[in-house]
Short mmCIF file of C-alpha atoms in Angstrom, two decimals:
data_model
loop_
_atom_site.label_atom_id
_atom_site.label_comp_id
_atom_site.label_asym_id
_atom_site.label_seq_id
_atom_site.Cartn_x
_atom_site.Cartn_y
_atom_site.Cartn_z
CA UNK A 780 71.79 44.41 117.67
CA UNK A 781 70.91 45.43 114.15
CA UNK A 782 74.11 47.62 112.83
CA UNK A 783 74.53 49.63 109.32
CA UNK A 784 77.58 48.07 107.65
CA UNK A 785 79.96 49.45 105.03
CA UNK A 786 81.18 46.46 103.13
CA UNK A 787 84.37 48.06 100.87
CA UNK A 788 85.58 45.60 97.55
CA UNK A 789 83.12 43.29 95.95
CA UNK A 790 85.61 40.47 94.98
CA UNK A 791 84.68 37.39 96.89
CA UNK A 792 86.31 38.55 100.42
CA UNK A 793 84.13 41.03 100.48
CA UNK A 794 80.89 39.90 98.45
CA UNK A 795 80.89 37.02 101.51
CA UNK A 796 81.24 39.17 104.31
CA UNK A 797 78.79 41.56 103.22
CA UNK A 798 76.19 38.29 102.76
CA UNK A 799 77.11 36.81 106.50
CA UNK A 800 76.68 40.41 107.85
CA UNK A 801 73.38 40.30 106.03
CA UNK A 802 72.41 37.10 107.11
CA UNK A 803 72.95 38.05 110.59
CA UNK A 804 70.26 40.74 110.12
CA UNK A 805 72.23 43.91 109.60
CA UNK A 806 71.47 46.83 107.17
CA UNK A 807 74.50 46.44 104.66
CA UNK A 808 75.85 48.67 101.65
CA UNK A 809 78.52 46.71 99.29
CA UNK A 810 80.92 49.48 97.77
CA UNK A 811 82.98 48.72 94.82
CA UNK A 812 83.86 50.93 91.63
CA UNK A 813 82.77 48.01 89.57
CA UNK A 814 80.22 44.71 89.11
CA UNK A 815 81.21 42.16 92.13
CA UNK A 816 84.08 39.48 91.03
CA UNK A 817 85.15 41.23 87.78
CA UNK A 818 88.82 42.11 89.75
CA UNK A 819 90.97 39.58 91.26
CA UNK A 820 88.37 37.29 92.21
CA UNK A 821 87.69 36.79 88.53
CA UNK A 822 90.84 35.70 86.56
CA UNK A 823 92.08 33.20 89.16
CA UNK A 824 92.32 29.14 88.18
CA UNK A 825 88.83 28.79 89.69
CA UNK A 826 90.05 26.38 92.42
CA UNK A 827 88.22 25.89 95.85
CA UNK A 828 91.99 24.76 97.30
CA UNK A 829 91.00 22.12 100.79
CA UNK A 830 93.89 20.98 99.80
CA UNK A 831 95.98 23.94 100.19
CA UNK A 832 96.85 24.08 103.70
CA UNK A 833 99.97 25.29 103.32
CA UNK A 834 100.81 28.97 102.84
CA UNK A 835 103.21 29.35 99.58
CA UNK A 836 106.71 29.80 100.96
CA UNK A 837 109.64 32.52 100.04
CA UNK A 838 112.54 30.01 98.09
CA UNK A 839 114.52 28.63 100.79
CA UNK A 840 116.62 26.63 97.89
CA UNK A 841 119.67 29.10 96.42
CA UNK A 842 119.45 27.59 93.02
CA UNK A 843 115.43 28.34 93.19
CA UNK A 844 116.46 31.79 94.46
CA UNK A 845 118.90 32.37 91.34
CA UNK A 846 116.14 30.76 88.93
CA UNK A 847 114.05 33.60 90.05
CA UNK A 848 116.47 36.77 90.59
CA UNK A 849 117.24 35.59 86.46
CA UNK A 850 113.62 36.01 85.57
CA UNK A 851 113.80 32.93 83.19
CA UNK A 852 110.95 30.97 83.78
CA UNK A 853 107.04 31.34 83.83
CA UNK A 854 106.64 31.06 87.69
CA UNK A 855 108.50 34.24 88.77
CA UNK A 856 109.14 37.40 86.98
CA UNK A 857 109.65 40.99 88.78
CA UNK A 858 109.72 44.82 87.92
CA UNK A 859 113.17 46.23 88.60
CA UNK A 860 111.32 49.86 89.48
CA UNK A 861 109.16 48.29 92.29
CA UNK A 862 111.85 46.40 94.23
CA UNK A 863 113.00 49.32 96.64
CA UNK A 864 109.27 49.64 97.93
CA UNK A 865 108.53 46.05 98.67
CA UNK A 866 112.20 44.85 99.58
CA UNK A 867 111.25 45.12 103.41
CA UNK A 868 107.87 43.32 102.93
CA UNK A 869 110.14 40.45 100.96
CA UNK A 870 112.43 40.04 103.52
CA UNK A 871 110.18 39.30 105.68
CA UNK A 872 108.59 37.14 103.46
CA UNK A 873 111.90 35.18 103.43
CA UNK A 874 112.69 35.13 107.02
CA UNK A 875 109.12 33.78 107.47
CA UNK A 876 109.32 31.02 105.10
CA UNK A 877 111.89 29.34 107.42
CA UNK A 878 111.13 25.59 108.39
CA UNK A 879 109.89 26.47 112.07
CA UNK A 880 108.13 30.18 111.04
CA UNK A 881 106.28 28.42 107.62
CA UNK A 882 105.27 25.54 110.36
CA UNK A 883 103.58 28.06 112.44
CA UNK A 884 101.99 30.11 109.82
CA UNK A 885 100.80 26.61 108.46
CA UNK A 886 98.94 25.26 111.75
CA UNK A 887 97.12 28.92 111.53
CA UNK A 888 96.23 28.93 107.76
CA UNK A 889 94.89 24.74 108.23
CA UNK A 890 92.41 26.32 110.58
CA UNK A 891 90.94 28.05 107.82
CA UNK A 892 91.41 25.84 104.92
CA UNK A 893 89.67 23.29 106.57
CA UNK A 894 86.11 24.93 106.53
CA UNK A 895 85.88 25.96 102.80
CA UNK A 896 84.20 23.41 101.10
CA UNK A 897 81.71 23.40 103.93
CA UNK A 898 81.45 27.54 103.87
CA UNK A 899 81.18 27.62 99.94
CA UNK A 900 78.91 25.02 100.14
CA UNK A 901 76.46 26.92 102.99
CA UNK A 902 76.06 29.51 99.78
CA UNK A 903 76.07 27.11 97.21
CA UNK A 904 72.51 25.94 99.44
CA UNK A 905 70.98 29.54 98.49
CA UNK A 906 72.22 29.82 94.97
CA UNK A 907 72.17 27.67 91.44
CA UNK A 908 75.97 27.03 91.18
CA UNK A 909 75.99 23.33 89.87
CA UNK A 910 76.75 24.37 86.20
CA UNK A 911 79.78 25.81 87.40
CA UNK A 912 81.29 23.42 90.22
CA UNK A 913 83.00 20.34 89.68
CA UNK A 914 83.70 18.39 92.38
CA UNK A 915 86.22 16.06 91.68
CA UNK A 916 89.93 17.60 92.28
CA UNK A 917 92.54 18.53 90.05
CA UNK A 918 95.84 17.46 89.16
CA UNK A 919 99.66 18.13 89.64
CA UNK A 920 101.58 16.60 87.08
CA UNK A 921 105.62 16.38 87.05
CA UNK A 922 107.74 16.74 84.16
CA UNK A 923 110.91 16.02 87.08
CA UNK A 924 110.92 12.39 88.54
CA UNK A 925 113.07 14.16 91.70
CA UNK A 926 109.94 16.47 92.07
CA UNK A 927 107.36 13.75 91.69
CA UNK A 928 108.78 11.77 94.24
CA UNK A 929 109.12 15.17 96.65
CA UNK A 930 105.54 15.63 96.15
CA UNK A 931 104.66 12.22 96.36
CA UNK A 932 106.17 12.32 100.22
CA UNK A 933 104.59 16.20 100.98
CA UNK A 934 101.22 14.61 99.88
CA UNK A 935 101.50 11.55 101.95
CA UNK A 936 102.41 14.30 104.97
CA UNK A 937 99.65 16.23 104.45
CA UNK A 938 97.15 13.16 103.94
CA UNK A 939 98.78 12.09 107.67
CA UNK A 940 98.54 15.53 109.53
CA UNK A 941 95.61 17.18 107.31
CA UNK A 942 93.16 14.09 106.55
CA UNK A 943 93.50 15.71 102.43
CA UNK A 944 92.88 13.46 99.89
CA UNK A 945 94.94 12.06 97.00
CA UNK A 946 95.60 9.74 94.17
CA UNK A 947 99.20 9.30 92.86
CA UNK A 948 99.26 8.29 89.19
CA UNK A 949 101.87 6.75 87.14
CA UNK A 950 101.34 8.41 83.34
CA UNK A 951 98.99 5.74 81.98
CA UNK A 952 96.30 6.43 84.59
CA UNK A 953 96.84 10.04 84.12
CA UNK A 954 95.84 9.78 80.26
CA UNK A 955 93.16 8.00 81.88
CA UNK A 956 91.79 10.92 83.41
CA UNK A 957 93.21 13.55 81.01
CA UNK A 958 92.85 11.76 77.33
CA UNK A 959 94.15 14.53 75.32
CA UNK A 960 97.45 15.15 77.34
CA UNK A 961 99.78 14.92 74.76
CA UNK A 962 102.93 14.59 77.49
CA UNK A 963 103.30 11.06 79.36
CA UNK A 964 103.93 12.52 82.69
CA UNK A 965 103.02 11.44 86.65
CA UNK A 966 100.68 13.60 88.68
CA UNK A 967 99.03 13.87 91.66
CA UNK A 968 95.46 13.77 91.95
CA UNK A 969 94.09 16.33 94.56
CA UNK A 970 90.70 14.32 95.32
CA UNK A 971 89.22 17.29 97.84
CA UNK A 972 89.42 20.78 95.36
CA UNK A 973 86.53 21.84 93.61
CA UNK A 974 86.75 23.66 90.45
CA UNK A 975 84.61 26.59 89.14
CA UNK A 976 84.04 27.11 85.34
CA UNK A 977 83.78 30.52 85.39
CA UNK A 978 85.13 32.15 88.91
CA UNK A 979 83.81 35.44 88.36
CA UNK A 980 80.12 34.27 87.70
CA UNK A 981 80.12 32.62 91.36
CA UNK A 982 81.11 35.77 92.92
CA UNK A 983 77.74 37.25 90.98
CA UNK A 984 75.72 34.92 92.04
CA UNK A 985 77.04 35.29 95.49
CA UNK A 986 76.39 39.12 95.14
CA UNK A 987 72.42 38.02 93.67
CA UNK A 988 72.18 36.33 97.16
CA UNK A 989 73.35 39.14 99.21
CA UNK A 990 70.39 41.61 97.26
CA UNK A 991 67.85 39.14 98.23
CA UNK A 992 69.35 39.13 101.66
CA UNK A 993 68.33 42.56 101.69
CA UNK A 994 71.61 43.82 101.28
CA UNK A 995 71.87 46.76 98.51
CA UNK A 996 75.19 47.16 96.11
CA UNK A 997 76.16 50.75 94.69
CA UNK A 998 79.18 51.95 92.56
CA UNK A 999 81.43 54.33 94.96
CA UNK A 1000 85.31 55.15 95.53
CA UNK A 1001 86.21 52.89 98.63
CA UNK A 1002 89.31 55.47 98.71
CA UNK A 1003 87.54 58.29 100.09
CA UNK A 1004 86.51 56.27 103.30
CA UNK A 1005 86.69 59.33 106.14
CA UNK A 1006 85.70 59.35 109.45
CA UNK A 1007 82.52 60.99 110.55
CA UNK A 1008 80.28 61.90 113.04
CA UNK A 1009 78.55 58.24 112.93
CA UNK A 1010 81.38 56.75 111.92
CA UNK A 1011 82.48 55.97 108.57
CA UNK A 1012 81.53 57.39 105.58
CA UNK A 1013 82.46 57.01 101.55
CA UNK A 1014 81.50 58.96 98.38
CA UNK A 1015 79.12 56.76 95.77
CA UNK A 1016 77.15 57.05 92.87
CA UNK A 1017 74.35 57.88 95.26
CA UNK A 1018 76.11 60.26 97.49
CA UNK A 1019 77.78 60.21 100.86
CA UNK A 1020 77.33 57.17 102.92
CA UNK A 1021 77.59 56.59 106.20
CA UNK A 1022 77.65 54.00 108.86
CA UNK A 1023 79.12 52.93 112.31
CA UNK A 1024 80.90 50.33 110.91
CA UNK A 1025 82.87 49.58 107.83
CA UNK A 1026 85.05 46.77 106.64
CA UNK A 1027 87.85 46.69 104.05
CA UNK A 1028 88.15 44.29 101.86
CA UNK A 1029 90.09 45.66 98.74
CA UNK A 1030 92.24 42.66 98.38
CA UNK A 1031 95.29 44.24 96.48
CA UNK A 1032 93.71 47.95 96.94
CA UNK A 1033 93.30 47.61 100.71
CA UNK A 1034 97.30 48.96 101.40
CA UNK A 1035 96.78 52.26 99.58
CA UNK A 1036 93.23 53.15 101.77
CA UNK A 1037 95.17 51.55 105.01
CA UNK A 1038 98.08 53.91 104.34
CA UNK A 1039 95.74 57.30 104.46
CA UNK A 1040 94.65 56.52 107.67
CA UNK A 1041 98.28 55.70 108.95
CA UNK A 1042 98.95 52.10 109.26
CA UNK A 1043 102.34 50.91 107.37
CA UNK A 1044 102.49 46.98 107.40
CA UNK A 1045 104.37 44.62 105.58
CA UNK A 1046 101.75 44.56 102.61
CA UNK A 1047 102.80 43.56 98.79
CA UNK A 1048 101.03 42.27 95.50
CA UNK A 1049 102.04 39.52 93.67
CA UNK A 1050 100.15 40.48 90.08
CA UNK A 1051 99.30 37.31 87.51
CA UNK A 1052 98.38 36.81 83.96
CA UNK A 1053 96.07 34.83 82.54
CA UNK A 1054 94.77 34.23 78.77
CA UNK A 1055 91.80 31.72 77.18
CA UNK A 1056 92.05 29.50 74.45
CA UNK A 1057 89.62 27.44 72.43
CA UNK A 1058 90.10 23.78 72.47
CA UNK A 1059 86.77 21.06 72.02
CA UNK A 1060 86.76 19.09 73.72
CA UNK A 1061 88.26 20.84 76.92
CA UNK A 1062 90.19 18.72 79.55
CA UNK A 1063 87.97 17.45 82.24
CA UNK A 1064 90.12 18.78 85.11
CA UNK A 1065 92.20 21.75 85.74
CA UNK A 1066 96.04 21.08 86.65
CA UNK A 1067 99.34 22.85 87.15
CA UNK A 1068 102.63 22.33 85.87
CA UNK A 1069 104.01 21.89 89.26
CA UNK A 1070 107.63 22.10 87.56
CA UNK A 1071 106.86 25.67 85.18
CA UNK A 1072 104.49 27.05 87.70
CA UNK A 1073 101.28 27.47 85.77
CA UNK A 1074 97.45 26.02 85.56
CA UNK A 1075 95.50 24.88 82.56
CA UNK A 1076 91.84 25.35 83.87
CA UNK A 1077 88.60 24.30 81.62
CA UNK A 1078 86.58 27.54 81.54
CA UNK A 1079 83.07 28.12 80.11
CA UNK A 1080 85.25 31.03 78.38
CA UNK A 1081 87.83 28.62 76.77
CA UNK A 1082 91.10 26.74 78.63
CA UNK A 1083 92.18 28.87 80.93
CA UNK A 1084 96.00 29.61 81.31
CA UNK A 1085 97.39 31.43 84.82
CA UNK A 1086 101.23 32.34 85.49
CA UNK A 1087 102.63 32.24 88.52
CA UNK A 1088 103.85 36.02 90.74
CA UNK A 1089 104.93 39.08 89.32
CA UNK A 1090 106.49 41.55 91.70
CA UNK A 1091 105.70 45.04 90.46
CA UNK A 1092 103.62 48.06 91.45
CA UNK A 1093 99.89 47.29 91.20
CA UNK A 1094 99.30 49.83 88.65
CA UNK A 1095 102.44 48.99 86.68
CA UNK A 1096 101.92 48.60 82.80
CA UNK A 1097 101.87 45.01 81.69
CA UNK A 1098 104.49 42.58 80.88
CA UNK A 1099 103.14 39.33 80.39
CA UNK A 1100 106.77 37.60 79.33
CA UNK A 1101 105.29 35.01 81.63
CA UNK A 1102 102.51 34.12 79.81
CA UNK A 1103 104.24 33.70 76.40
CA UNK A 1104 107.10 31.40 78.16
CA UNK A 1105 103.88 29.32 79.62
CA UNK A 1106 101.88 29.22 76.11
CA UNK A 1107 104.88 27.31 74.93
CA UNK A 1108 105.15 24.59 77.69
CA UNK A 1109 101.55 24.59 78.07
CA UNK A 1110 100.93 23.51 74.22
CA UNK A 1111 103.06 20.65 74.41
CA UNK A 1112 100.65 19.50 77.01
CA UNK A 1113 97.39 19.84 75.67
CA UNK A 1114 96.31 20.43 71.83
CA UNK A 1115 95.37 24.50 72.73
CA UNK A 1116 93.81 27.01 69.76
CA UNK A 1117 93.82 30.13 68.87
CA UNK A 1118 93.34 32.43 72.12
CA UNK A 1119 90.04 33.98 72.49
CA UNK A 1120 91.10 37.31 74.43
CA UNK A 1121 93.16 39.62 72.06
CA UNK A 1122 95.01 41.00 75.37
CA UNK A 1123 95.70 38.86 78.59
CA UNK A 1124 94.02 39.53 81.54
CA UNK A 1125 96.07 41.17 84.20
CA UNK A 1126 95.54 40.87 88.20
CA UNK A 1127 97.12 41.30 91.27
CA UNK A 1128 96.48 39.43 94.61
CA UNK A 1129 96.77 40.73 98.38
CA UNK A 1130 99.94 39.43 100.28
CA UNK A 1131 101.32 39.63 103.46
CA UNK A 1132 104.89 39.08 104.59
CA UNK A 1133 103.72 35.98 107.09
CA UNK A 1134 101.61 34.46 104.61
CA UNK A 1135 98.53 35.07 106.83
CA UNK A 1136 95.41 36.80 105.76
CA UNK A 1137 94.04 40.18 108.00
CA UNK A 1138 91.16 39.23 110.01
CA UNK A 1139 90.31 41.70 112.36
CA UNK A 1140 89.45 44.95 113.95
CA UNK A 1141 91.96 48.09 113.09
CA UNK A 1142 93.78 48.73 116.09
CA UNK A 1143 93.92 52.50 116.23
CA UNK A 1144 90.32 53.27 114.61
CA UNK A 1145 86.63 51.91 116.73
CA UNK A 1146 84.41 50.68 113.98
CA UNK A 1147 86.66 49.61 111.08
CA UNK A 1148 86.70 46.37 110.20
CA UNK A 1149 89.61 44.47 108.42
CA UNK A 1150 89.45 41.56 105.92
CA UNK A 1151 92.01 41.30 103.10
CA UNK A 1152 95.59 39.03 102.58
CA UNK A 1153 94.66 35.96 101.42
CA UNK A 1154 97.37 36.31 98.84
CA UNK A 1155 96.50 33.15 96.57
CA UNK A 1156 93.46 31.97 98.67
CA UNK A 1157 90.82 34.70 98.85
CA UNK A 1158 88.68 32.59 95.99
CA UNK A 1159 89.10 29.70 98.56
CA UNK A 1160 88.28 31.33 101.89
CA UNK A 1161 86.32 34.24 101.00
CA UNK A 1162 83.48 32.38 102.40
CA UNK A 1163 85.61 31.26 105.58
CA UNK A 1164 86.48 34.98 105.67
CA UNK A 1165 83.43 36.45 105.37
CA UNK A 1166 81.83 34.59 108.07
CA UNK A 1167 84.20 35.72 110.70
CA UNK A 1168 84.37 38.91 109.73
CA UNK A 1169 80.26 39.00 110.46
CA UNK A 1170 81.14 37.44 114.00
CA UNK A 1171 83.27 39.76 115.40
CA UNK A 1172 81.19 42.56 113.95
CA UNK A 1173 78.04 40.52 115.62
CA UNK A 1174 80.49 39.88 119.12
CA UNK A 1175 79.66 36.14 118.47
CA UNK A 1176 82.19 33.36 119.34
CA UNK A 1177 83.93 32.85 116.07
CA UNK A 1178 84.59 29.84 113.67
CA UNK A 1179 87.93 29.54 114.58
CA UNK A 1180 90.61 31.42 117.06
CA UNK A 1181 91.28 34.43 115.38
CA UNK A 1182 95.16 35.64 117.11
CA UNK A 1183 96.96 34.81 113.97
CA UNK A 1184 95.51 36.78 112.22
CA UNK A 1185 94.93 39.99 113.80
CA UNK A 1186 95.75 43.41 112.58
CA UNK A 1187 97.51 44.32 115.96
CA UNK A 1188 100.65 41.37 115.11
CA UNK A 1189 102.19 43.97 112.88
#
């Protein structure tokens, strides 16, 4: 039956369920304070991860955890101020991230993974994305042989249990590929990923494609979402809204609406950096430092550099220490220029403390619809997402099993 859907948060979680709710026929109203993928969805790496089927674990290592607690290198930093708030959330985080608890949350987060090329690409069918997709992986390269050759075993696991593709390459096949590495270092070539030039862009063509699915986009505050007669209803440039159903999916911003109405889960943010610089010719493919913990990603912008987590309050002001420590290490891989942005973008993405994104109907409220947590996958599986979101709104058998993730675990 034809429903009216509110679709709150316009980053690609919610841009794709408001097109599969679309798609399915229903009347559909995206909500967002700004233009669709200009949040987190825009300053990611631009990787479509199939070969992320593992959910980032807490540090099980105490020389990893000490690394960290110093705040000395580019893949952690932290806010001293927001550690009382989210020190519940962590711990959880860490008792989660044990070898039987990060095997579990693993097997559910494969199950998703493993449609996202094919769910990106059902979109990709209805849009013009091929001057911003590459489809041809990215790299890992090691600056440690001891974490090559731990990499080099986790691959060959996951190629065994996952079917994901990969090349290992000794450093002369690796200038191969990347000619203007200025580092002789091994990698790992990740054959299944598909890169996006300019992450942001897809999510607006995405949001073009939901418009001509007859779904309409207005500027509102998804904040003042209230119950009402009918349902749900939110404040937007055009007035109160309203509709029998709504769905969250506010990535980082979905904790602060989910707290007015009374739900207190084990919710945090890990916020990132990223800046451009100009370099001609760019690198052909995107890779990470897998031993710094940060990505040099060709962007129609400029090379793109991301750090790794900051824990601090969402609205915190910057500190992007982690970015100047990467610059460093990331010029004595490639020749980079002068940056193009004079400020570095700032972000935040949507965690939980299992690692597992929130797919699902809120347990104490009829009609409101839950889709946020993908922590540093929503660019990957907002399509995945967005789809089974529409089912269970539709009461369709869904995609996949949906128990791990459910709202009502917490």
């Amino acid at each position: 039956m034809k429903q009216r859907v509110i679709v709150l948060g316009a980053g690609m979680v919610g841009t794709c369920s408001a097109i599969h709710l679309a798609l399915r026929g229903h009347e559909v109203l995206l909500v967002d304070r700004g233009d669709p993928g200009r949040e987190t969805s825009y300053g990611n790496a631009g990787l479509i991860q199939r070969e992320a089927v593992e959910p980032y674990p807490f540090p099980r290592e105490w020389t990893r955890v000490a690394r960290a607690a110093a705040r000395l290198g580019v893949d952690v930093n932290y806010h001293f101020d927001a550690l009382p708030a989210i020190a519940r959330p962590l711990a959880r985080y860490w008792l989660n991230s044990a070898p039987a608890a990060h095997a579990r949350a693993s097997a559910a987060y494969e199950r998703l993974i493993a449609h996202c090329l094919t769910e990106h690409q059902f979109l990709m069918d209805r849009i013009a994305a091929d001057d911003l997709v590459r489809r041809d992986g990215y790299l890992w390269v090691f600056r440690h042989e001891s974490t090559f050759q731990e990499a080099r075993a986790r691959a060959r696991r996951l190629a065994e249990d996952s079917g994901v593709r990969h090349v290992v390459l000794e450093t002369e096949a690796v200038r191969a590929l990347q000619p203007m590495l200025q580092t002789r270092l091994p990698a790992i070539h990740w054959l299944d990923p598909w890169a996006v030039n300019d992450p942001g862009e897809l999510v607006a063509r995405y949001a073009a494609l939901f418009r001509q699915s007859g779904g309409h986009i207005v500027t509102g505050d998804a904040l003042t979402l209230a119950e009402s007669s009918t349902g749900w209803q939110v404040r937007t440039a055009e007035g109160v809204v309203d509709a029998p159903h709504a769905v969250v999916a506010l990535g980082p911003w979905s904790d602060a609406l989910l707290r007015r109405l009374g739900y207190r889960w084990p919710l945090f943010v890990k916020r990132g950096y990223h800046r451009h610089y100009r370099m001609d010719p760019a690198p052909p493919l995107a890779m990470l430092d897998a031993d710094s913990g940060f990505v040099l990603a060709p962007m129609r912008t400029g090379v793109r550099l991301t750090t790794g987590a900051e824990f601090a309050r969402i609205d915190a002001p910057a500190t992007p220490v982690q970015l100047r420590r990467a610059e460093v290490l990331a010029r004595g891989l490639l020749p980079l220029g002068e940056p193009v942005e004079a400020t570095p973008w700032l972000g935040a993405r949507p965690c939980t403390a299992d690692m597992l994104p929130v797919i699902g109907a809120a347990p104490r409220h009829p009609g409101l619809w839950l889709n946020f947590g993908h922590a540093h996958q929503g660019f990957t599986l907002g399509p995945v997402s967005g789809r089974l979101i529409a089912e269970l709104v539709d009461g369709s058998p869904t995609l996949v099993p949906l128990d791990a993730y459910a709202p009502t675990r917490f």
